[in-house]
Amino acid sequence: MKLKVFALMGFLLFMFACAPSTKLIGTWMDPELSPETLAPFNKVLVIARINTETSNRIAEDKIVASMVTPAVPSYSIILPGDTNAVELDAKLQKEGIDGLVVMRLTEVNKSLNYTPPSYSGGYYGGYYGYRGYYRMGYSSPGYLSEDQTFYVETSIYSLITGKLMWSGTTSSLNPTELRQTLDEIIYAVKVELAKKGMIKE
């Protein structure tokens, strides 16, 4: 019986350790859209503004690779000198781009958490029960730790109508590896878009 309990506990701990740290916490969709009225994009431009230029390119490449619709990263089309909005729109139109996916880091929230100490040893009661605490020792002392939650907004625009079609915000707790976190964000977004009938998997 104990073996089964320990096996179950080990399984739950394994599942907890492998659970993604990224969750979709809020979405918005144009109320005028429906699966029946949605027309697929011909070509999508992907823009990521996560942190550094390197991380932006990694994010854009990740998103492009995850899409069925033809897509291109912004760094391959938009140049530093493309500052005129009218000229840029004409450039995108010439490239046949009619959709836009934008991923951006909107906030980093830091919080302190206190983990109380754990004890080892036995406790002996009795009239002078408080003396039992003398027999207890620290297994590990209490400590403070800092959690960081990264909030990323992913939005989809139609360049034909110039309107926002869908937007979702994900939260990632203490991300340690950029590519893994991006995979989790992309997965969470794609699952929600599939539920809304905006994409087919």
Rosetta silent file (secondary structure, phi, psi, omega in degrees, C-alpha in Angstrom):
SEQUENCE: MKLKVFALMGFLLFMFACAPSTKLIGTWMDPELSPETLAPFNKVLVIARINTETSNRIAEDKIVASMVTPAVPSYSIILPGDTNAVELDAKLQKEGIDGLVVMRLTEVNKSLNYTPPSYSGGYYGGYYGYRGYYRMGYSSPGYLSEDQTFYVETSIYSLITGKLMWSGTTSSLNPTELRQTLDEIIYAVKVELAKKGMIKE
SCORE:     score description
SCORE:     0.000 S_00000001
   1 L     0.000  -44.197  179.425    0.000    0.000    0.000 S_00000001
   2 H   -62.715  -36.635 -178.977    2.811    2.386    0.914 S_00000001
   3 H   -62.253  -41.033  179.258    4.537    1.591   -2.354 S_00000001
   4 H   -64.600  -40.761  179.728    1.450    2.646   -4.323 S_00000001
   5 H   -64.217  -45.267 -179.953    1.172    5.878   -2.354 S_00000001
   6 H   -64.614  -37.741  178.774    4.833    6.707   -2.901 S_00000001
   7 H   -64.587  -41.247  178.492    4.528    5.872   -6.604 S_00000001
   8 H   -64.578  -43.305  178.913    1.508    8.187   -6.901 S_00000001
   9 H   -61.499  -42.067  178.811    3.335   10.969   -5.065 S_00000001
  10 H   -63.544  -38.613  178.299    6.327   10.552   -7.350 S_00000001
  11 H   -64.955  -43.584  179.488    4.081   10.714  -10.417 S_00000001
  12 H   -64.771  -40.091  177.983    2.399   13.892   -9.181 S_00000001
  13 H   -64.871  -39.132  178.101    5.743   15.512   -8.429 S_00000001
  14 H   -63.560  -43.948  179.921    6.959   14.559  -11.902 S_00000001
  15 H   -64.240  -39.521  179.584    3.858   16.038  -13.505 S_00000001
  16 H   -65.307  -41.106 -178.063    4.234   19.215  -11.464 S_00000001
  17 H   -66.696  -30.736 -176.768    7.881   19.565  -12.413 S_00000001
  18 H   -93.071   -5.437 -178.450    7.064   19.136  -16.101 S_00000001
  19 L   -65.873  138.090  179.810    4.033   21.418  -16.116 S_00000001
  20 L   -64.551  145.829  179.749    4.528   24.474  -18.292 S_00000001
  21 L   -87.730   -1.369 -176.067    5.107   27.736  -16.458 S_00000001
  22 E  -105.260  133.256  178.865    3.168   29.670  -19.124 S_00000001
  23 E  -134.142  145.855  173.811   -0.580   30.244  -18.987 S_00000001
  24 E   -84.111  118.663 -172.734   -3.010   32.194  -21.126 S_00000001
  25 E  -109.963   -8.352  179.221   -4.629   34.660  -18.721 S_00000001
  26 E  -170.962  141.803  179.105   -6.745   36.870  -20.967 S_00000001
  27 E  -139.616  159.039  172.922   -8.005   37.140  -24.545 S_00000001
  28 E  -141.757  140.474  177.669  -10.015   39.473  -26.750 S_00000001
  29 E  -135.875  139.668  177.330  -11.580   38.774  -30.143 S_00000001
  30 L   -55.302  118.403 -176.533  -13.337   41.105  -32.542 S_00000001
  31 L   -63.097  -16.526 -179.998  -17.043   40.396  -31.876 S_00000001
  32 L   -82.865   -9.760 -178.396  -17.796   40.801  -35.573 S_00000001
  33 L   -88.488  150.294  173.871  -15.609   37.832  -36.462 S_00000001
  34 L  -152.720  159.161  178.926  -16.792   34.252  -36.714 S_00000001
  35 L   -55.326  -28.948 -178.744  -15.352   31.064  -38.198 S_00000001
  36 L   -74.536  -30.398 -176.611  -17.762   31.478  -41.121 S_00000001
  37 L   -95.857   -7.535 -178.229  -16.603   35.011  -41.967 S_00000001
  38 L   -74.761  130.451  174.283  -12.887   34.455  -41.469 S_00000001
  39 L  -110.099  134.600 -178.187  -10.805   34.433  -44.617 S_00000001
  40 L   -65.526  146.516  174.986   -7.300   32.934  -44.431 S_00000001
  41 L   -71.115  151.096  173.641   -4.336   35.236  -44.805 S_00000001
  42 L   -84.807  -37.890 -178.700   -2.189   34.919  -47.907 S_00000001
  43 L  -158.104  137.601 -173.826    1.004   35.974  -46.162 S_00000001
  44 E  -119.150  137.251  172.722    1.747   37.098  -42.612 S_00000001
  45 E   -97.783  130.943 -178.513    4.403   39.437  -41.242 S_00000001
  46 E  -109.520  124.371  178.042    5.663   38.470  -37.772 S_00000001
  47 E  -120.605  127.376  176.380    6.989   41.138  -35.411 S_00000001
  48 E  -124.166  132.433  176.017    8.439   40.283  -31.988 S_00000001
  49 E  -130.051   81.486 -175.849    9.595   42.787  -29.404 S_00000001
  50 L   -95.410  -53.474 -179.991   10.692   40.661  -26.459 S_00000001
  51 L  -160.830  -93.866 -178.783   13.988   42.156  -25.330 S_00000001
  52 L   -85.354  168.838  177.388   17.196   42.217  -27.327 S_00000001
  53 H   -60.702  -38.131  179.120   17.541   42.098  -31.092 S_00000001
  54 H   -64.415  -47.642  179.840   18.737   38.503  -30.794 S_00000001
  55 H   -65.797  -33.377  176.708   15.743   37.402  -28.713 S_00000001
  56 H   -62.910  -43.568 -179.497   13.413   39.245  -31.087 S_00000001
  57 H   -67.157  -39.355  177.684   14.798   37.314  -34.053 S_00000001
  58 H   -61.102  -44.164 -179.530   14.575   34.012  -32.194 S_00000001
  59 H   -64.250  -44.542 -179.832   10.934   34.729  -31.352 S_00000001
  60 H   -62.714  -43.101  178.949   10.064   35.737  -34.909 S_00000001
  61 H   -64.112  -38.328  178.838   11.694   32.625  -36.348 S_00000001
  62 H   -62.635  -46.202 -178.366    9.848   30.449  -33.797 S_00000001
  63 H   -65.177  -45.594  179.431    6.471   31.944  -34.697 S_00000001
  64 H   -57.857  -44.254 -178.214    7.109   31.703  -38.444 S_00000001
  65 H   -66.493  -24.770 -177.330    8.110   28.048  -38.111 S_00000001
  66 H   -86.083   -8.748 -173.014    4.921   27.264  -36.161 S_00000001
  67 L   -95.007  142.762  174.255    2.562   28.725  -38.794 S_00000001
  68 L   -82.040  -40.519  176.605    0.839   26.886  -41.642 S_00000001
  69 L   -65.601  138.984  175.814    0.111   30.144  -43.486 S_00000001
  70 L   -53.292  131.603 -176.744    3.161   31.538  -45.326 S_00000001
  71 E  -144.705  154.031  179.499    4.889   33.959  -42.965 S_00000001
  72 E  -134.794  145.108  175.767    8.054   36.025  -42.835 S_00000001
  73 E   -74.794  148.146 -176.125    9.975   37.580  -39.931 S_00000001
  74 H   -63.764  -31.003 -176.622   10.005   41.355  -39.809 S_00000001
  75 H   -66.001  -17.311  179.640   13.799   41.526  -39.737 S_00000001
  76 H   -86.842   -9.616 -177.009   13.877   40.134  -43.291 S_00000001
  77 L  -124.643  -48.195 -176.703   11.676   42.928  -44.674 S_00000001
  78 L   -83.431  121.084 -179.234   11.605   45.977  -42.395 S_00000001
  79 L   -99.514  159.902  179.015   14.878   47.895  -42.455 S_00000001
  80 L   -55.818  -28.838 -178.810   16.061   50.511  -39.922 S_00000001
  81 L   -83.366   -4.068 -179.709   15.428   53.204  -42.525 S_00000001
  82 L   -82.261   78.685 -177.562   11.771   52.212  -43.022 S_00000001
  83 L  -107.577  -13.350  179.626   10.304   54.980  -40.875 S_00000001
  84 L   -86.338  118.681 -174.101    7.690   56.367  -43.253 S_00000001
  85 H   -62.045  -41.426 -178.627    4.361   54.659  -42.507 S_00000001
  86 H   -64.752  -45.406  179.936    2.918   55.193  -45.982 S_00000001
  87 H   -65.965  -36.456  179.368    6.015   53.837  -47.700 S_00000001
  88 H   -67.046  -42.482  177.065    6.153   50.901  -45.305 S_00000001
  89 H   -59.691  -41.917  178.857    2.507   50.014  -45.996 S_00000001
  90 H   -64.448  -37.130  179.714    3.214   50.121  -49.716 S_00000001
  91 H   -65.178  -44.060  179.967    6.244   47.882  -49.198 S_00000001
  92 H   -66.730  -38.699  178.482    4.233   45.297  -47.287 S_00000001
  93 H   -63.565  -40.395  178.718    1.479   45.406  -49.882 S_00000001
  94 H   -63.356  -32.742  178.816    4.026   44.801  -52.624 S_00000001
  95 L   -78.157   -5.894  179.460    5.257   41.765  -50.683 S_00000001
  96 L    80.800   19.677 -177.991    1.700   40.414  -50.638 S_00000001
  97 L   -85.346  125.458  178.325    1.378   40.662  -46.852 S_00000001
  98 L  -125.238    1.443  178.071   -2.187   40.937  -45.592 S_00000001
  99 E  -135.099  156.187 -177.077   -1.827   39.752  -41.989 S_00000001
 100 E  -139.763  130.188  173.088    0.271   40.766  -39.018 S_00000001
 101 E  -116.603  124.398 -178.881    1.243   38.901  -35.849 S_00000001
 102 E  -120.900  124.983  174.479    2.827   40.984  -33.093 S_00000001
 103 E  -117.607  127.378 -179.020    4.349   39.518  -29.936 S_00000001
 104 E  -144.142  144.851  174.208    5.624   41.906  -27.275 S_00000001
 105 E   -78.523  121.550 -175.777    6.740   41.810  -23.679 S_00000001
 106 E  -102.698  -26.848 -175.164    4.400   44.125  -21.766 S_00000001
 107 E  -164.135  148.119  170.312    5.426   43.711  -18.124 S_00000001
 108 E  -124.742  117.613 -176.761    7.752   41.943  -15.712 S_00000001
 109 E  -106.447  124.895 -179.890    6.309   41.521  -12.230 S_00000001
 110 E  -108.893  139.435  178.689    8.647   40.704   -9.331 S_00000001
 111 E  -144.591  146.663  178.245    7.467   39.361   -5.978 S_00000001
 112 E   -97.407  137.019  177.079    9.143   38.070   -2.821 S_00000001
 113 E  -125.134  140.590  179.209    8.067   34.773   -1.269 S_00000001
 114 E  -107.101  125.182  174.385    8.990   33.403    2.150 S_00000001
 115 E  -102.843  117.499 -176.739    9.506   29.687    2.613 S_00000001
 116 L   -68.663  160.035  179.642    9.345   28.750    6.322 S_00000001
 117 L   -68.974  154.476  172.640   11.983   26.478    7.855 S_00000001
 118 E  -110.118  152.695 -172.741   11.490   22.742    8.047 S_00000001
 119 E  -119.452  153.872  173.325   12.376   20.752   11.143 S_00000001
 120 E  -125.217  163.119 -179.180   13.819   17.357   11.890 S_00000001
 121 L   100.059  170.144 -177.603   13.733   15.352   15.095 S_00000001
 122 L   -98.553  172.218  177.226   10.916   14.252   17.363 S_00000001
 123 L  -125.097  130.945 -179.773    8.645   16.069   19.748 S_00000001
 124 L  -115.636  121.622 -175.268    8.083   14.919   23.290 S_00000001
 125 L   -85.826 -151.733 -178.075    5.017   16.215   25.065 S_00000001
 126 L   115.700 -179.299 -177.389    4.085   16.254   28.705 S_00000001
 127 L   -58.635  -41.150  177.360    3.417   18.901   31.300 S_00000001
 128 L  -100.825   52.386 -173.515    6.588   20.691   30.305 S_00000001
 129 H   -58.493  -27.553 -177.530    5.924   20.022   26.670 S_00000001
 130 H   -61.775  -22.529 -179.972    7.731   23.106   25.510 S_00000001
 131 H   -66.887  -18.380  179.079   10.962   21.366   26.433 S_00000001
 132 H   -62.104  -26.607 -179.493   10.291   19.029   23.539 S_00000001
 133 H   -66.153  -20.414  178.236   11.308   21.763   21.167 S_00000001
 134 H   -64.715  -24.401 -176.942   14.855   21.431   22.450 S_00000001
 135 H   -87.352   -3.417 -178.600   14.999   18.069   20.700 S_00000001
 136 L   -96.117  146.325  177.959   14.023   19.520   17.355 S_00000001
 137 E  -132.149  163.732  177.690   16.528   20.821   14.821 S_00000001
 138 E   -74.186  130.035  168.715   16.434   22.651   11.529 S_00000001
 139 E   -86.793  -39.205  171.943   16.349   20.469    8.456 S_00000001
 140 E  -153.830  138.526 -178.518   16.517   23.620    6.340 S_00000001
 141 L   -74.965  161.933  174.744   16.223   27.257    7.406 S_00000001
 142 L   -69.338  155.832 -179.110   13.577   29.620    6.128 S_00000001
 143 E  -155.011  158.535  175.202   14.500   31.778    3.164 S_00000001
 144 E   -99.512  141.809  175.789   13.247   34.491    0.836 S_00000001
 145 E  -135.820  151.380 -179.777   13.026   33.930   -2.905 S_00000001
 146 E  -106.530  125.353  173.902   12.098   36.240   -5.755 S_00000001
 147 E   -99.197  142.368  175.778    9.580   35.195   -8.390 S_00000001
 148 E  -123.825  125.713  177.753    9.452   36.915  -11.755 S_00000001
 149 E  -112.233  123.396 -178.826    6.375   36.751  -13.963 S_00000001
 150 E  -102.054  126.474  179.844    6.743   37.816  -17.583 S_00000001
 151 E  -105.462  124.153 -177.823    3.620   39.005  -19.388 S_00000001
 152 E  -122.772  130.281  178.451    3.625   38.707  -23.176 S_00000001
 153 E  -103.797  129.408  175.936    0.894   40.014  -25.468 S_00000001
 154 E  -117.182  125.718 -175.885    0.293   38.364  -28.836 S_00000001
 155 E  -128.284  148.752  178.472   -1.960   40.191  -31.308 S_00000001
 156 E  -122.207  125.877 -179.074   -3.269   39.446  -34.792 S_00000001
 157 E  -118.835  150.547  169.283   -4.138   42.249  -37.208 S_00000001
 158 E   -99.551  123.513  177.694   -5.667   42.354  -40.661 S_00000001
 159 L   -80.403  -11.392  176.310   -3.753   44.726  -42.924 S_00000001
 160 L   -75.369  -46.369 -179.125   -6.728   44.727  -45.301 S_00000001
 161 L   -94.815  -18.100 -176.792   -9.122   46.227  -42.757 S_00000001
 162 L    73.350   18.981 -174.706   -6.488   47.743  -40.484 S_00000001
 163 E  -111.771  150.190  171.654   -8.284   46.201  -37.491 S_00000001
 164 E   -73.805  128.421 -178.683   -7.194   44.143  -34.515 S_00000001
 165 E   -98.233  -41.965 -176.955   -8.722   40.675  -34.857 S_00000001
 166 E  -153.971  147.624  175.854   -7.517   38.867  -31.735 S_00000001
 167 E  -147.622  139.595  178.875   -5.247   39.518  -28.770 S_00000001
 168 E  -141.272  147.205  179.359   -4.126   37.327  -25.903 S_00000001
 169 E  -117.337  131.097  176.608   -1.866   37.755  -22.884 S_00000001
 170 E  -112.811  150.890  173.517    0.231   34.974  -21.392 S_00000001
 171 E  -116.764  134.586  179.378    2.045   34.887  -18.065 S_00000001
 172 E  -123.443  119.278 -176.802    5.290   32.938  -17.666 S_00000001
 173 E   -89.935  121.658  176.270    6.564   32.259  -14.145 S_00000001
 174 L    47.034   54.630  178.765   10.341   32.294  -13.692 S_00000001
 175 L   -66.134  138.849 -178.250   11.235   31.397  -17.294 S_00000001
 176 L  -115.381  -18.224 -176.540   14.768   30.082  -17.583 S_00000001
 177 L  -136.331  119.583 -173.572   15.085   29.237  -21.274 S_00000001
 178 H   -57.942  -48.989 -175.261   13.871   31.574  -24.009 S_00000001
 179 H   -63.778  -40.074  178.743   13.120   28.939  -26.643 S_00000001
 180 H   -65.627  -42.896  179.095   11.149   26.745  -24.248 S_00000001
 181 H   -63.662  -40.766  177.193    9.110   29.710  -23.008 S_00000001
 182 H   -62.241  -40.820  177.572    8.393   30.782  -26.585 S_00000001
 183 H   -60.140  -41.264 -179.340    7.224   27.247  -27.391 S_00000001
 184 H   -67.139  -40.888  178.704    4.859   27.383  -24.408 S_00000001
 185 H   -63.785  -48.019 -178.735    3.482   30.792  -25.442 S_00000001
 186 H   -61.275  -41.283  179.735    2.968   29.699  -29.040 S_00000001
 187 H   -63.576  -46.212 -179.381    1.262   26.486  -27.923 S_00000001
 188 H   -61.376  -40.862 -179.577   -1.103   28.338  -25.545 S_00000001
 189 H   -67.750  -44.137 -177.776   -2.020   30.847  -28.261 S_00000001
 190 H   -65.715  -36.793  177.248   -2.581   28.183  -30.933 S_00000001
 191 H   -62.337  -43.840 -179.495   -4.828   26.139  -28.649 S_00000001
 192 H   -67.550  -42.151  179.454   -7.000   29.189  -27.974 S_00000001
 193 H   -63.482  -36.624  177.585   -7.126   30.190  -31.650 S_00000001
 194 H   -65.807  -40.021  178.176   -8.173   26.649  -32.569 S_00000001
 195 H   -61.288  -37.710 -178.629  -10.971   26.816  -29.977 S_00000001
 196 L   -81.016   -4.966  179.860  -12.197   30.062  -31.530 S_00000001
 197 L    78.545   16.713 -179.199  -12.116   28.551  -35.008 S_00000001
 198 L   -84.747  -22.848  175.246   -9.482   31.019  -36.213 S_00000001
 199 L  -137.426  161.189  175.629   -7.011   28.310  -37.172 S_00000001
 200 L  -119.445  131.047 -179.653   -7.203   24.629  -37.993 S_00000001
 201 L   -98.780    0.000    0.000   -4.733   22.171  -36.578 S_00000001
